[in-house]
Amino acid sequence: MGSGLTVAVFGAYGHTGRFVVARLRERGFVPVLSGRDAGRLRELAASEPGSEVRPATVDDPASLDRALAGAAAVVNCAGPFATTAGPVIEAALRAGIPYVDVAAEIEANADTFAHFGERARDAGAVVVPAMAFYGGLGDLLVTAAMGDWTSADEVHIAYGLDGWHPTAGTRAAGAVSRQRRDGRRVRYANGRLEYRDDAPPALEWSFPDPMGTRSVIGEFTMADVVTVPSHLSVPEVRTYMTVEAARDIAAPDTPPPAPVDEQGRSAQTFLVDVVVRSGGRERRAVARGRDIYAVTAPLVVEAVDRILTGRTRTTGVASAGELFDAPGFLQALSAHLSVELPAA
């Protein structure tokens, strides 16, 4: 448990940041509220008695240093991560503390591995990108499904969302990614990221019950194409999205998520179906839950807790599946996720 350790949350007043702050408190940590908007930080602090507010901006390294002073770790919830990840990682390295973020941006996550891998490893630091619903959860499920396999021919991650009401941060991050790709789409095939101008395939995916067979957009590529191959020998990683959710995220007038319970969660439900194939063999892992933004918080906070208590497997820039015991990590989230893993 947190035992009163201080954790800085950059972007604390954002939609996901608020869930992370609440979960940190539940786990016994003391969150420090940080971000660029001092007014929104004070507003959040009014609902979080005893919270310390430390405004900071990514173009002011000294402000980031003040925000992280005395903290045991930092969680970055502020997108677009193409802008925020680098400066906050730099501040974490200066402070000598672990860094965890919730980036779903493929290019930003790839940048973190490329630009900070050697430096973080040499410093004995821990940097975890994409410790979220997209990127982190899929990677944990794939790693758990792989089990004793040292490699696989292909990985498929199908996202069965009943809908997707995007936050303002999701829309902003998506706009940055599209700009960086010059409007192209991306997939992971033949052991590398490939950028394409053609339309993604339309397919049917047989989800486990109760979802059943649904129409999906094939190669609806998410951060898993960075996290999974960062440590697993898999030349093909494909992700899929239910048509309903893909339409929601594409429509400019889809409203943001609306809270429907005392925890602030939306009514959205999800099923993540992972299939790993190797030499004619197949293994499957499934996770079910509610609200992709809310479930990111227990993922992040479990990661912080395990890092600070030494339950890690490596240093440097590492994805969730490489850094943690994947089956044990997923089991620890039983209050938030229903998970089915292949028999050992």
GROMACS .gro file of N, CA and C in nm, residues 155-220:
model
  198
  155VAL      N    1  -0.023  -1.178  -3.294
  155VAL     CA    2  -0.105  -1.138  -3.180
  155VAL      C    3  -0.223  -1.057  -3.233
  156HIS      N    4  -0.342  -1.088  -3.182
  156HIS     CA    5  -0.462  -1.014  -3.219
  156HIS      C    6  -0.527  -0.963  -3.091
  157ILE      N    7  -0.559  -0.834  -3.088
  157ILE     CA    8  -0.625  -0.773  -2.972
  157ILE      C    9  -0.751  -0.706  -3.023
  158ALA      N   10  -0.866  -0.762  -2.986
  158ALA     CA   11  -0.994  -0.708  -3.032
  158ALA      C   12  -1.062  -0.634  -2.918
  159TYR      N   13  -1.095  -0.508  -2.943
  159TYR     CA   14  -1.160  -0.423  -2.844
  159TYR      C   15  -1.310  -0.422  -2.867
  160GLY      N   16  -1.382  -0.485  -2.776
  160GLY     CA   17  -1.527  -0.487  -2.783
  160GLY      C   18  -1.587  -0.380  -2.694
  161LEU      N   19  -1.592  -0.258  -2.744
  161LEU     CA   20  -1.652  -0.146  -2.671
  161LEU      C   21  -1.796  -0.129  -2.718
  162ASP      N   22  -1.888  -0.110  -2.624
  162ASP     CA   23  -2.026  -0.088  -2.665
  162ASP      C   24  -2.049   0.053  -2.718
  163GLY      N   25  -1.950   0.138  -2.701
  163GLY     CA   26  -1.952   0.276  -2.750
  163GLY      C   27  -1.828   0.345  -2.698
  164TRP      N   28  -1.802   0.464  -2.750
  164TRP     CA   29  -1.682   0.536  -2.706
  164TRP      C   30  -1.711   0.685  -2.710
  165HIS      N   31  -1.734   0.741  -2.592
  165HIS     CA   32  -1.750   0.885  -2.578
  165HIS      C   33  -1.613   0.942  -2.541
  166PRO      N   34  -1.544   1.004  -2.635
  166PRO     CA   35  -1.406   1.046  -2.611
  166PRO      C   36  -1.397   1.172  -2.526
  167THR      N   37  -1.292   1.180  -2.447
  167THR     CA   38  -1.264   1.302  -2.373
  167THR      C   39  -1.199   1.405  -2.466
  168ALA      N   40  -1.190   1.527  -2.419
  168ALA     CA   41  -1.121   1.631  -2.496
  168ALA      C   42  -0.975   1.593  -2.517
  169GLY      N   43  -0.915   1.529  -2.416
  169GLY     CA   44  -0.776   1.486  -2.428
  169GLY      C   45  -0.758   1.380  -2.535
  170THR      N   46  -0.853   1.288  -2.545
  170THR     CA   47  -0.847   1.185  -2.649
  170THR      C   48  -0.853   1.249  -2.786
  171ARG      N   49  -0.942   1.345  -2.804
  171ARG     CA   50  -0.954   1.412  -2.934
  171ARG      C   51  -0.827   1.489  -2.968
  172ALA      N   52  -0.770   1.559  -2.869
  172ALA     CA   53  -0.648   1.636  -2.895
  172ALA      C   54  -0.532   1.544  -2.931
  173ALA      N   55  -0.519   1.433  -2.859
  173ALA     CA   56  -0.411   1.339  -2.887
  173ALA      C   57  -0.428   1.277  -3.026
  174GLY      N   58  -0.552   1.245  -3.061
  174GLY     CA   59  -0.577   1.189  -3.193
  174GLY      C   60  -0.541   1.286  -3.305
  175ALA      N   61  -0.570   1.413  -3.284
  175ALA     CA   62  -0.537   1.514  -3.384
  175ALA      C   63  -0.387   1.524  -3.404
  176VAL      N   64  -0.311   1.517  -3.295
  176VAL     CA   65  -0.165   1.523  -3.305
  176VAL      C   66  -0.111   1.402  -3.379
  177SER      N   67  -0.164   1.283  -3.346
  177SER     CA   68  -0.118   1.162  -3.413
  177SER      C   69  -0.147   1.166  -3.562
  178ARG      N   70  -0.267   1.210  -3.599
  178ARG     CA   71  -0.300   1.219  -3.742
  178ARG      C   72  -0.208   1.315  -3.814
  179GLN      N   73  -0.175   1.426  -3.749
  179GLN     CA   74  -0.084   1.522  -3.810
  179GLN      C   75   0.054   1.462  -3.830
  180ARG      N   76   0.102   1.389  -3.728
  180ARG     CA   77   0.235   1.329  -3.739
  180ARG      C   78   0.240   1.222  -3.848
  181ARG      N   79   0.126   1.159  -3.875
  181ARG     CA   80   0.121   1.054  -3.977
  181ARG      C   81   0.083   1.108  -4.115
  182ASP      N   82   0.064   1.238  -4.126
  182ASP     CA   83   0.017   1.298  -4.251
  182ASP      C   84  -0.115   1.235  -4.295
  183GLY      N   85  -0.201   1.206  -4.198
  183GLY     CA   86  -0.332   1.151  -4.228
  183GLY      C   87  -0.334   1.003  -4.260
  184ARG      N   88  -0.220   0.938  -4.263
  184ARG     CA   89  -0.216   0.795  -4.293
  184ARG      C   90  -0.255   0.714  -4.170
  185ARG      N   91  -0.289   0.589  -4.193
  185ARG     CA   92  -0.311   0.498  -4.082
  185ARG      C   93  -0.186   0.414  -4.060
  186VAL      N   94  -0.178   0.346  -3.949
  186VAL     CA   95  -0.058   0.270  -3.916
  186VAL      C   96  -0.097   0.130  -3.872
  187ARG      N   97  -0.011   0.035  -3.898
  187ARG     CA   98  -0.028  -0.101  -3.848
  187ARG      C   99   0.111  -0.156  -3.814
  188TYR      N  100   0.113  -0.269  -3.739
  188TYR     CA  101   0.240  -0.335  -3.709
  188TYR      C  102   0.241  -0.469  -3.779
  189ALA      N  103   0.326  -0.479  -3.881
  189ALA     CA  104   0.336  -0.601  -3.960
  189ALA      C  105   0.480  -0.619  -4.005
  190ASN      N  106   0.519  -0.744  -4.024
  190ASN     CA  107   0.655  -0.775  -4.070
  190ASN      C  108   0.760  -0.718  -3.974
  191GLY      N  109   0.723  -0.712  -3.847
  191GLY     CA  110   0.819  -0.670  -3.745
  191GLY      C  111   0.844  -0.521  -3.738
  192ARG      N  112   0.753  -0.439  -3.794
  192ARG     CA  113   0.776  -0.294  -3.791
  192ARG      C  114   0.644  -0.221  -3.809
  193LEU      N  115   0.646  -0.092  -3.774
  193LEU     CA  116   0.532  -0.007  -3.801
  193LEU      C  117   0.527   0.026  -3.950
  194GLU      N  118   0.409   0.011  -4.010
  194GLU     CA  119   0.390   0.043  -4.150
  194GLU      C  120   0.281   0.148  -4.163
  195TYR      N  121   0.307   0.250  -4.243
  195TYR     CA  122   0.209   0.356  -4.264
  195TYR      C  123   0.145   0.339  -4.400
  196ARG      N  124   0.012   0.346  -4.403
  196ARG     CA  125  -0.063   0.312  -4.523
  196ARG      C  126  -0.168   0.417  -4.555
  197ASP      N  127  -0.201   0.428  -4.684
  197ASP     CA  128  -0.302   0.523  -4.730
  197ASP      C  129  -0.435   0.457  -4.763
  198ASP      N  130  -0.440   0.322  -4.764
  198ASP     CA  131  -0.564   0.255  -4.800
  198ASP      C  132  -0.657   0.247  -4.679
  199ALA      N  133  -0.781   0.210  -4.701
  199ALA     CA  134  -0.879   0.198  -4.594
  199ALA      C  135  -0.853   0.071  -4.514
  200PRO      N  136  -0.879   0.074  -4.384
  200PRO     CA  137  -0.862  -0.047  -4.304
  200PRO      C  138  -0.968  -0.149  -4.340
  201PRO      N  139  -0.939  -0.278  -4.321
  201PRO     CA  140  -1.038  -0.380  -4.355
  201PRO      C  141  -1.156  -0.382  -4.259
  202ALA      N  142  -1.271  -0.421  -4.311
  202ALA     CA  143  -1.391  -0.442  -4.229
  202ALA      C  144  -1.408  -0.593  -4.211
  203LEU      N  145  -1.423  -0.636  -4.086
  203LEU     CA  146  -1.423  -0.778  -4.055
  203LEU      C  147  -1.532  -0.812  -3.955
  204GLU      N  148  -1.550  -0.942  -3.930
  204GLU     CA  149  -1.632  -0.991  -3.821
  204GLU      C  150  -1.540  -1.056  -3.718
  205TRP      N  151  -1.565  -1.028  -3.590
  205TRP     CA  152  -1.484  -1.089  -3.484
  205TRP      C  153  -1.577  -1.162  -3.387
  206SER      N  154  -1.542  -1.287  -3.357
  206SER     CA  155  -1.622  -1.367  -3.264
  206SER      C  156  -1.573  -1.346  -3.121
  207PHE      N  157  -1.635  -1.249  -3.053
  207PHE     CA  158  -1.601  -1.224  -2.914
  207PHE      C  159  -1.662  -1.333  -2.826
  208PRO      N  160  -1.603  -1.356  -2.709
  208PRO     CA  161  -1.665  -1.448  -2.614
  208PRO      C  162  -1.802  -1.394  -2.570
  209ASP      N  163  -1.883  -1.484  -2.516
  209ASP     CA  164  -2.012  -1.442  -2.464
  209ASP      C  165  -1.993  -1.341  -2.351
  210PRO      N  166  -2.084  -1.248  -2.332
  210PRO     CA  167  -2.213  -1.236  -2.401
  210PRO      C  168  -2.210  -1.150  -2.527
  211MET      N  169  -2.092  -1.104  -2.568
  211MET     CA  170  -2.087  -1.010  -2.680
  211MET      C  171  -2.113  -1.080  -2.812
  212GLY      N  172  -2.051  -1.195  -2.835
  212GLY     CA  173  -2.073  -1.269  -2.958
  212GLY      C  174  -2.007  -1.204  -3.078
  213THR      N  175  -2.049  -1.243  -3.197
  213THR     CA  176  -1.988  -1.194  -3.320
  213THR      C  177  -2.030  -1.050  -3.347
  214ARG      N  178  -1.931  -0.966  -3.373
  214ARG     CA  179  -1.956  -0.824  -3.400
  214ARG      C  180  -1.876  -0.778  -3.522
  215SER      N  181  -1.928  -0.677  -3.588
  215SER     CA  182  -1.851  -0.612  -3.695
  215SER      C  183  -1.742  -0.527  -3.632
  216VAL      N  184  -1.621  -0.537  -3.685
  216VAL     CA  185  -1.509  -0.461  -3.632
  216VAL      C  186  -1.432  -0.395  -3.746
  217ILE      N  187  -1.360  -0.290  -3.711
  217ILE     CA  188  -1.263  -0.230  -3.802
  217ILE      C  189  -1.130  -0.300  -3.777
  218GLY      N  190  -1.078  -0.367  -3.879
  218GLY     CA  191  -0.948  -0.431  -3.867
  218GLY      C  192  -0.837  -0.328  -3.876
  219GLU      N  193  -0.725  -0.358  -3.811
  219GLU     CA  194  -0.611  -0.266  -3.811
  219GLU      C  195  -0.650  -0.127  -3.761
  220PHE      N  196  -0.741  -0.126  -3.663
  220PHE     CA  197  -0.771  -0.002  -3.590
  220PHE      C  198  -0.664   0.006  -3.482
   0.00000   0.00000   0.00000
